[in-house]
Amino acid sequence: MIQYCGVSFKNPMVIASSPLTSTIDRLIEAEKAGAAGVSTKLAFIKQPFYGKLRMHTYLKNGSIICYDRRHDMEESLKLIDEAKKRTSLKLFANITHDGTDPDGWSLLARKHEEAGADLIEANMVCPNVGLSTRNIFGSEAISSSEHGGAVTGQNPERIAAIVKVLKDSVKIPVVVKLTPNVADIGVTAKAAENAGADGICVAGAQSSLPLVDIYNEGKPGYHLLNGVAHGSLGGPATKLMGFSLVANIAKKTNLPVIGGGGLETWEDSIMMMMWGATLVTVCTAAMWYGWENIAKQVEGMEKYLQKMGYDDYGQITGKSLQYLRSSKDLEALKGWASVNTEKCIGCGKCEKPAHCDAVRMVNKKAVIDPEKCVGCGICEALCPVKAIVMKQA
């Protein structure tokens, strides 16, 4: 069992607030796949617009959602109530208030606590509420009903004020889901901590625009959608940024972190935990590859723990943080790329990097001059048969 904000989870896997968590049938499927918890679909008192799911999906990088249907409060409360009766999942109630008054936040939190939510997840991340408007037209264009999501998550003072209201309103833990669209997420996370937040969640949601059709007047790559807005990015492109965000929060606060963004394999999830996450959260991988992806990740994480001799997940959380230091304190170790000529197939890919003078092909085998090798490691990454390894002098 894992303790997160005083709530027990059977494993680290939480399904992120998304179309995956919008109906009771999907929550039941999430539990069957092995998830320990879910964050229910984003709820407003009354959603500002009624969208339909439209995504730009680019399998090499990720997906962008700029238009989707959320939940009005009453349907969200019904979902929480049903999930409490029909599953053993730990339930995060993902809520946001799009007005400037704090009373809306308080109402949403109290009602969801009464319905049976285990934790409140204050959504200060969604870029589709007001951030998309501001990114196009400027701050003055944001209406009085577009102040939830990422617009709130960019303002430390407003974060603190809302967290205090939430903490005064409910007894269950308050987790703040923060936008990555800031200069330093450590600052906004610290504001939440100082105001009394119990935990932080960060997972993708970088404000993004899609590929366009260069042969059709630059039309954006969304199907069945007229127009385009800045949307929420998820999938592989967000993974490395997610590591950085989680590590930043873990170093600058004492709050437990839920980390996500592009986690497609159990190895990805273990790495996220090593960068400081107590729990992990997944969305895009299940939307692309099905619930079996969740099952594989949960099984893989459990087997990894046993294989490596760890007693619990707490022993791996934050393991990689010990290596973090400022750029000026890094030390470049002398070394070079080395080729296993028996494995080398002579494809020449390692000879391509334009900045490299160390690699040449001799009799259809790669040969590397150690004196010219700068140690970048690109050739190792490019080699399709793993014939190249970096060796320290």
Short mmCIF file of C-alpha atoms in Angstrom, two decimals:
data_model
loop_
_atom_site.label_atom_id
_atom_site.label_comp_id
_atom_site.label_asym_id
_atom_site.label_seq_id
_atom_site.Cartn_x
_atom_site.Cartn_y
_atom_site.Cartn_z
CA MET A 1 0.00 0.00 0.00
CA ILE A 2 1.07 3.57 -0.69
CA GLN A 3 0.08 6.49 1.50
CA TYR A 4 -0.72 9.69 -0.36
CA CYS A 5 -2.04 12.59 1.70
CA GLY A 6 -3.19 10.07 4.31
CA VAL A 7 -5.17 8.01 1.79
CA SER A 8 -4.12 4.40 1.08
CA PHE A 9 -3.57 3.32 -2.54
CA LYS A 10 -2.97 -0.31 -3.51
CA ASN A 11 -0.44 0.76 -6.16
CA PRO A 12 0.80 4.04 -7.71
CA MET A 13 -1.53 4.06 -10.75
CA VAL A 14 -4.11 6.85 -11.02
CA ILE A 15 -6.12 7.46 -14.20
CA ALA A 16 -6.03 11.16 -15.04
CA SER A 17 -9.13 13.32 -15.36
CA SER A 18 -10.13 12.84 -19.00
CA PRO A 19 -12.67 11.10 -21.24
CA LEU A 20 -11.41 7.92 -19.55
CA THR A 21 -13.03 8.99 -16.28
CA SER A 22 -16.29 10.51 -17.48
CA THR A 23 -18.66 7.54 -16.98
CA ILE A 24 -19.18 4.85 -14.37
CA ASP A 25 -18.59 2.10 -16.95
CA ARG A 26 -15.13 3.50 -17.71
CA LEU A 27 -14.29 3.78 -14.03
CA ILE A 28 -15.21 0.12 -13.59
CA GLU A 29 -12.93 -0.76 -16.52
CA ALA A 30 -10.14 1.29 -14.93
CA GLU A 31 -10.42 -0.73 -11.74
CA LYS A 32 -10.47 -4.02 -13.68
CA ALA A 33 -7.23 -2.94 -15.36
CA GLY A 34 -5.61 -2.51 -11.96
CA ALA A 35 -5.74 1.23 -11.34
CA ALA A 36 -5.75 2.23 -7.69
CA GLY A 37 -7.46 5.56 -8.20
CA VAL A 38 -9.07 7.86 -10.72
CA SER A 39 -9.51 11.58 -11.10
CA THR A 40 -13.03 12.16 -12.34
CA LYS A 41 -13.81 14.29 -15.37
CA LEU A 42 -13.38 18.02 -14.75
CA ALA A 43 -16.47 19.49 -13.11
CA PHE A 44 -17.81 23.04 -13.05
CA ILE A 45 -20.90 24.31 -11.25
CA LYS A 46 -22.06 24.84 -14.82
CA GLN A 47 -19.55 24.40 -17.63
CA PRO A 48 -18.93 27.54 -19.69
CA PHE A 49 -19.46 25.76 -23.02
CA TYR A 50 -20.62 22.31 -24.08
CA GLY A 51 -17.99 20.85 -26.36
CA LYS A 52 -17.50 17.47 -27.98
CA LEU A 53 -14.23 15.56 -27.88
CA ARG A 54 -11.97 16.69 -30.71
CA MET A 55 -8.31 15.66 -30.73
CA HIS A 56 -5.25 16.16 -32.84
CA THR A 57 -3.30 12.92 -32.58
CA TYR A 58 0.27 12.54 -33.79
CA LEU A 59 1.52 9.17 -32.58
CA LYS A 60 5.19 10.17 -32.69
CA ASN A 61 4.63 13.00 -30.24
CA GLY A 62 1.23 13.16 -28.62
CA SER A 63 -2.33 14.40 -28.67
CA ILE A 64 -3.86 17.84 -28.22
CA ILE A 65 -7.36 18.33 -26.87
CA CYS A 66 -8.73 21.82 -27.47
CA TYR A 67 -12.45 21.05 -27.27
CA ASP A 68 -14.27 18.60 -25.04
CA ARG A 69 -17.33 18.19 -22.88
CA ARG A 70 -16.87 18.55 -19.13
CA HIS A 71 -19.28 17.78 -16.31
CA ASP A 72 -21.77 20.06 -14.67
CA MET A 73 -21.66 19.66 -10.90
CA GLU A 74 -24.75 17.50 -10.58
CA GLU A 75 -23.59 14.85 -13.05
CA SER A 76 -20.16 14.83 -11.42
CA LEU A 77 -21.71 14.27 -8.01
CA LYS A 78 -23.76 11.40 -9.42
CA LEU A 79 -20.61 9.83 -10.88
CA ILE A 80 -18.75 10.09 -7.56
CA ASP A 81 -21.71 8.55 -5.74
CA GLU A 82 -21.97 5.65 -8.21
CA ALA A 83 -18.22 5.04 -8.19
CA LYS A 84 -18.18 4.91 -4.41
CA LYS A 85 -20.91 2.26 -4.44
CA ARG A 86 -19.64 0.17 -7.34
CA THR A 87 -15.84 0.35 -7.11
CA SER A 88 -13.10 0.42 -4.49
CA LEU A 89 -11.17 3.10 -6.40
CA LYS A 90 -9.79 6.10 -4.57
CA LEU A 91 -11.62 9.06 -6.04
CA PHE A 92 -10.12 12.45 -6.80
CA ALA A 93 -12.85 14.98 -7.57
CA ASN A 94 -11.35 17.18 -10.28
CA ILE A 95 -13.01 20.58 -9.98
CA THR A 96 -12.54 24.15 -11.16
CA HIS A 97 -14.53 27.33 -10.79
CA ASP A 98 -14.51 29.71 -13.74
CA GLY A 99 -15.58 32.79 -11.82
CA THR A 100 -13.50 35.19 -9.74
CA ASP A 101 -15.39 34.54 -6.49
CA PRO A 102 -14.06 31.88 -4.07
CA ASP A 103 -17.55 30.69 -3.11
CA GLY A 104 -17.82 28.55 -6.24
CA TRP A 105 -14.69 26.60 -5.30
CA SER A 106 -16.07 26.07 -1.81
CA LEU A 107 -19.42 24.83 -3.10
CA LEU A 108 -17.86 22.38 -5.54
CA ALA A 109 -15.51 20.98 -2.91
CA ARG A 110 -18.16 20.58 -0.22
CA LYS A 111 -20.64 18.90 -2.54
CA HIS A 112 -18.04 16.44 -3.85
CA GLU A 113 -16.91 15.60 -0.33
CA GLU A 114 -20.53 14.90 0.60
CA ALA A 115 -20.89 12.70 -2.49
CA GLY A 116 -17.99 10.52 -1.34
CA ALA A 117 -14.82 11.87 -2.95
CA ASP A 118 -11.63 10.80 -1.17
CA LEU A 119 -9.63 13.82 -2.29
CA ILE A 120 -10.28 17.15 -3.97
CA GLU A 121 -8.16 17.84 -7.06
CA ALA A 122 -8.28 21.58 -7.67
CA ASN A 123 -7.87 21.96 -11.42
CA MET A 124 -5.48 24.84 -12.04
CA VAL A 125 -4.10 23.24 -15.19
CA CYS A 126 -6.67 23.10 -18.00
CA PRO A 127 -5.66 25.56 -20.76
CA ASN A 128 -9.02 25.32 -22.51
CA VAL A 129 -10.96 27.46 -20.04
CA GLY A 130 -9.38 30.91 -20.26
CA LEU A 131 -5.76 30.46 -21.27
CA SER A 132 -6.67 29.72 -24.88
CA THR A 133 -8.58 33.02 -25.03
CA ARG A 134 -5.73 34.98 -23.49
CA ASN A 135 -3.11 33.40 -25.75
CA ILE A 136 -5.00 34.62 -28.82
CA PHE A 137 -6.63 37.88 -27.80
CA GLY A 138 -4.83 39.03 -24.64
CA SER A 139 -5.75 39.26 -20.96
CA GLU A 140 -8.39 41.93 -21.51
CA ALA A 141 -10.41 39.45 -23.61
CA ILE A 142 -10.91 37.00 -20.73
CA SER A 143 -14.49 37.16 -19.51
CA SER A 144 -15.62 36.93 -15.90
CA SER A 145 -16.40 33.25 -16.51
CA GLU A 146 -12.96 32.26 -17.81
CA HIS A 147 -10.85 32.35 -14.66
CA GLY A 148 -10.52 28.65 -13.86
CA GLY A 149 -7.90 26.13 -14.93
CA ALA A 150 -4.50 27.35 -16.09
CA VAL A 151 -5.30 31.06 -15.76
CA THR A 152 -5.64 30.49 -12.02
CA GLY A 153 -2.62 28.18 -11.92
CA GLN A 154 -0.33 30.92 -13.22
CA ASN A 155 -1.08 33.26 -10.32
CA PRO A 156 0.59 32.30 -6.99
CA GLU A 157 -1.54 34.71 -4.96
CA ARG A 158 -4.77 33.37 -6.43
CA ILE A 159 -3.60 29.78 -5.95
CA ALA A 160 -2.98 30.49 -2.28
CA ALA A 161 -6.34 32.20 -1.79
CA ILE A 162 -8.25 29.32 -3.37
CA VAL A 163 -6.34 26.66 -1.46
CA LYS A 164 -7.18 28.40 1.81
CA VAL A 165 -10.87 28.47 0.86
CA LEU A 166 -10.80 24.78 -0.05
CA LYS A 167 -9.01 23.79 3.16
CA ASP A 168 -11.60 25.71 5.17
CA SER A 169 -14.42 24.02 3.25
CA VAL A 170 -13.58 20.30 3.44
CA LYS A 171 -11.94 17.75 5.70
CA ILE A 172 -10.62 15.53 2.90
CA PRO A 173 -7.17 16.25 1.38
CA VAL A 174 -6.81 19.06 -1.15
CA VAL A 175 -4.48 18.32 -4.08
CA VAL A 176 -3.63 21.11 -6.51
CA LYS A 177 -3.17 20.16 -10.17
CA LEU A 178 -0.86 22.85 -11.53
CA THR A 179 -0.31 24.16 -15.03
CA PRO A 180 3.17 23.68 -16.53
CA ASN A 181 2.69 26.92 -18.47
CA VAL A 182 4.72 29.01 -16.02
CA ALA A 183 8.31 30.21 -15.69
CA ASP A 184 8.95 28.19 -12.51
CA ILE A 185 6.45 25.63 -11.28
CA GLY A 186 8.33 25.52 -8.00
CA VAL A 187 6.99 28.99 -7.23
CA THR A 188 3.35 28.08 -7.80
CA ALA A 189 3.77 24.76 -5.97
CA LYS A 190 5.29 26.58 -2.99
CA ALA A 191 2.35 29.00 -2.96
CA ALA A 192 -0.01 26.03 -2.74
CA GLU A 193 2.06 24.44 0.02
CA ASN A 194 2.23 27.62 2.10
CA ALA A 195 -1.55 27.96 1.85
CA GLY A 196 -2.07 24.46 3.24
CA ALA A 197 -2.37 22.17 0.20
CA ASP A 198 -1.88 18.50 0.98
CA GLY A 199 -0.39 17.47 -2.37
CA ILE A 200 0.47 18.50 -5.92
CA CYS A 201 -0.32 16.91 -9.27
CA VAL A 202 1.39 17.79 -12.55
CA ALA A 203 0.82 15.99 -15.84
CA GLY A 204 1.28 17.34 -19.35
CA ALA A 205 -1.17 20.06 -20.46
CA GLN A 206 1.41 22.27 -22.13
CA SER A 207 -0.50 24.80 -24.25
CA SER A 208 -0.09 23.61 -27.84
CA LEU A 209 -1.23 23.91 -31.45
CA PRO A 210 -1.49 21.11 -34.04
CA LEU A 211 0.33 20.28 -37.22
CA VAL A 212 -1.25 21.92 -40.28
CA ASP A 213 -1.92 20.83 -43.84
CA ILE A 214 0.67 22.79 -45.83
CA TYR A 215 -1.11 21.84 -49.08
CA ASN A 216 -4.52 23.06 -47.93
CA GLU A 217 -4.12 26.70 -46.88
CA GLY A 218 -2.51 25.73 -43.58
CA LYS A 219 -5.67 24.10 -42.24
CA PRO A 220 -5.10 22.78 -38.67
CA GLY A 221 -5.01 19.02 -38.26
CA TYR A 222 -8.24 18.50 -36.34
CA HIS A 223 -10.99 16.29 -37.72
CA LEU A 224 -14.60 17.50 -37.61
CA LEU A 225 -13.81 20.85 -36.03
CA ASN A 226 -14.31 24.32 -37.43
CA GLY A 227 -11.50 26.52 -36.13
CA VAL A 228 -8.78 25.76 -33.60
CA ALA A 229 -7.76 26.90 -30.13
CA HIS A 230 -4.66 26.45 -28.03
CA GLY A 231 -5.13 23.03 -26.45
CA SER A 232 -3.80 20.67 -23.82
CA LEU A 233 -0.87 18.50 -24.93
CA GLY A 234 -0.51 14.93 -23.71
CA GLY A 235 1.49 11.90 -24.73
CA PRO A 236 5.18 11.15 -25.40
CA ALA A 237 6.20 14.76 -26.07
CA THR A 238 5.43 15.67 -22.46
CA LYS A 239 7.36 12.91 -20.70
CA LEU A 240 10.79 14.52 -20.32
CA MET A 241 9.18 17.84 -19.39
CA GLY A 242 7.14 15.93 -16.82
CA PHE A 243 10.29 14.56 -15.21
CA SER A 244 11.62 18.11 -14.86
CA LEU A 245 8.37 19.47 -13.42
CA VAL A 246 8.07 16.70 -10.84
CA ALA A 247 11.71 17.03 -9.79
CA ASN A 248 11.34 20.80 -9.45
CA ILE A 249 8.34 20.43 -7.15
CA ALA A 250 9.93 17.60 -5.17
CA LYS A 251 13.05 19.69 -4.51
CA LYS A 252 11.25 22.92 -3.63
CA THR A 253 8.36 21.65 -1.50
CA ASN A 254 7.68 18.95 1.06
CA LEU A 255 4.43 17.92 -0.61
CA PRO A 256 3.83 14.49 -2.16
CA VAL A 257 3.58 14.71 -5.94
CA ILE A 258 1.48 12.88 -8.52
CA GLY A 259 3.45 12.86 -11.76
CA GLY A 260 2.32 12.21 -15.30
CA GLY A 261 2.78 13.12 -18.93
CA GLY A 262 3.54 10.59 -21.65
CA LEU A 263 3.84 7.53 -19.41
CA GLU A 264 3.38 4.64 -21.86
CA THR A 265 5.32 1.83 -20.16
CA TRP A 266 5.97 0.61 -16.64
CA GLU A 267 9.56 1.79 -17.06
CA ASP A 268 8.27 5.31 -17.75
CA SER A 269 6.24 5.21 -14.55
CA ILE A 270 9.14 3.93 -12.46
CA MET A 271 11.31 6.73 -13.84
CA MET A 272 8.66 9.29 -12.93
CA MET A 273 8.70 7.98 -9.38
CA MET A 274 12.48 8.13 -9.27
CA TRP A 275 12.23 11.81 -10.21
CA GLY A 276 10.06 12.37 -7.16
CA ALA A 277 6.48 11.21 -7.78
CA THR A 278 4.64 9.29 -5.07
CA LEU A 279 1.87 8.30 -7.50
CA VAL A 280 1.75 8.31 -11.30
CA THR A 281 -1.11 9.34 -13.55
CA VAL A 282 -1.86 8.14 -17.09
CA CYS A 283 -4.27 9.26 -19.80
CA THR A 284 -3.02 9.28 -23.40
CA ALA A 285 -1.54 5.76 -23.35
CA ALA A 286 -4.89 4.25 -22.39
CA MET A 287 -6.74 6.41 -24.94
CA TRP A 288 -4.39 5.15 -27.64
CA TYR A 289 -3.75 1.55 -26.63
CA GLY A 290 -6.62 0.55 -24.35
CA TRP A 291 -7.01 -0.50 -20.75
CA GLU A 292 -4.51 -3.31 -21.27
CA ASN A 293 -1.80 -0.64 -21.25
CA ILE A 294 -2.74 0.17 -17.65
CA ALA A 295 -2.73 -3.51 -16.72
CA LYS A 296 0.73 -3.97 -18.23
CA GLN A 297 2.09 -0.93 -16.42
CA VAL A 298 0.74 -2.02 -13.04
CA GLU A 299 2.03 -5.58 -13.50
CA GLY A 300 5.40 -4.35 -14.70
CA MET A 301 5.87 -2.01 -11.76
CA GLU A 302 5.03 -4.75 -9.26
CA LYS A 303 7.44 -7.21 -10.89
CA TYR A 304 10.16 -4.57 -10.98
CA LEU A 305 9.83 -3.99 -7.24
CA GLN A 306 10.17 -7.72 -6.56
CA LYS A 307 13.06 -8.21 -8.98
CA MET A 308 15.06 -5.32 -7.54
CA GLY A 309 14.40 -6.30 -3.94
CA TYR A 310 12.51 -3.19 -2.89
CA ASP A 311 10.02 -3.58 -0.06
CA ASP A 312 7.76 -0.77 -1.21
CA TYR A 313 7.45 2.07 -3.71
CA GLY A 314 8.66 4.58 -1.15
CA GLN A 315 12.16 3.18 -1.58
CA ILE A 316 12.34 4.34 -5.19
CA THR A 317 10.53 7.67 -4.89
CA GLY A 318 12.99 10.49 -5.49
CA LYS A 319 16.04 8.25 -6.07
CA SER A 320 17.23 10.32 -9.02
CA LEU A 321 17.05 13.66 -7.20
CA GLN A 322 20.48 13.06 -5.64
CA TYR A 323 22.06 13.67 -9.04
CA LEU A 324 20.52 17.10 -9.61
CA ARG A 325 22.87 20.08 -9.52
CA SER A 326 23.30 23.41 -11.26
CA SER A 327 24.96 23.46 -14.68
CA LYS A 328 28.08 25.18 -13.33
CA ASP A 329 28.60 22.30 -10.89
CA LEU A 330 28.48 19.53 -13.50
CA GLU A 331 31.66 17.65 -14.40
CA ALA A 332 32.28 16.29 -17.89
CA LEU A 333 33.99 12.89 -17.63
CA LYS A 334 36.52 11.92 -20.29
CA GLY A 335 35.42 9.12 -22.56
CA TRP A 336 34.42 8.17 -26.08
CA ALA A 337 32.17 5.98 -28.19
CA SER A 338 33.29 2.41 -28.74
CA VAL A 339 32.12 0.11 -31.56
CA ASN A 340 31.54 -3.63 -31.31
CA THR A 341 32.58 -4.52 -34.87
CA GLU A 342 30.91 -7.94 -34.67
CA LYS A 343 27.55 -6.28 -34.12
CA CYS A 344 28.08 -3.40 -36.55
CA ILE A 345 26.07 -3.81 -39.77
CA GLY A 346 27.71 -0.95 -41.63
CA CYS A 347 24.54 1.11 -42.01
CA GLY A 348 26.45 4.39 -41.67
CA LYS A 349 23.87 6.12 -39.46
CA CYS A 350 26.51 6.94 -36.87
CA GLU A 351 28.52 8.80 -39.53
CA LYS A 352 25.69 11.25 -40.29
CA PRO A 353 25.74 13.73 -37.35
CA ALA A 354 26.89 17.03 -38.85
CA HIS A 355 28.80 18.16 -35.76
CA CYS A 356 30.88 14.97 -35.47
CA ASP A 357 34.38 14.42 -36.92
CA ALA A 358 35.11 11.19 -35.04
CA VAL A 359 33.24 8.54 -37.05
CA ARG A 360 34.16 7.10 -40.44
CA MET A 361 33.29 3.90 -42.28
CA VAL A 362 36.13 1.47 -43.05
CA ASN A 363 35.29 -1.73 -44.93
CA LYS A 364 31.62 -1.20 -44.04
CA LYS A 365 32.37 -1.00 -40.34
CA ALA A 366 32.21 2.08 -38.11
CA VAL A 367 35.54 3.28 -36.78
CA ILE A 368 35.73 5.98 -34.11
CA ASP A 369 38.72 8.20 -33.36
CA PRO A 370 38.75 8.62 -29.55
CA GLU A 371 40.73 11.86 -29.84
CA LYS A 372 38.04 13.47 -31.98
CA CYS A 373 35.05 12.04 -30.12
CA VAL A 374 33.33 14.78 -28.08
CA GLY A 375 31.31 12.29 -26.04
CA CYS A 376 27.81 13.47 -27.04
CA GLY A 377 26.39 9.94 -27.28
CA ILE A 378 24.24 10.60 -30.35
CA CYS A 379 25.84 7.76 -32.32
CA GLU A 380 24.93 5.32 -29.55
CA ALA A 381 21.32 6.45 -29.75
CA LEU A 382 21.26 6.23 -33.55
CA CYS A 383 22.72 2.72 -33.81
CA PRO A 384 19.90 0.29 -34.74
CA VAL A 385 21.74 -2.78 -33.42
CA LYS A 386 23.27 -1.33 -30.24
CA ALA A 387 26.80 -1.85 -31.53
CA ILE A 388 28.00 1.45 -30.02
CA VAL A 389 28.44 2.19 -26.32
CA MET A 390 29.91 5.17 -24.51
CA LYS A 391 32.95 4.25 -22.42
CA GLN A 392 34.51 6.29 -19.64
CA ALA A 393 38.29 6.65 -19.77
#
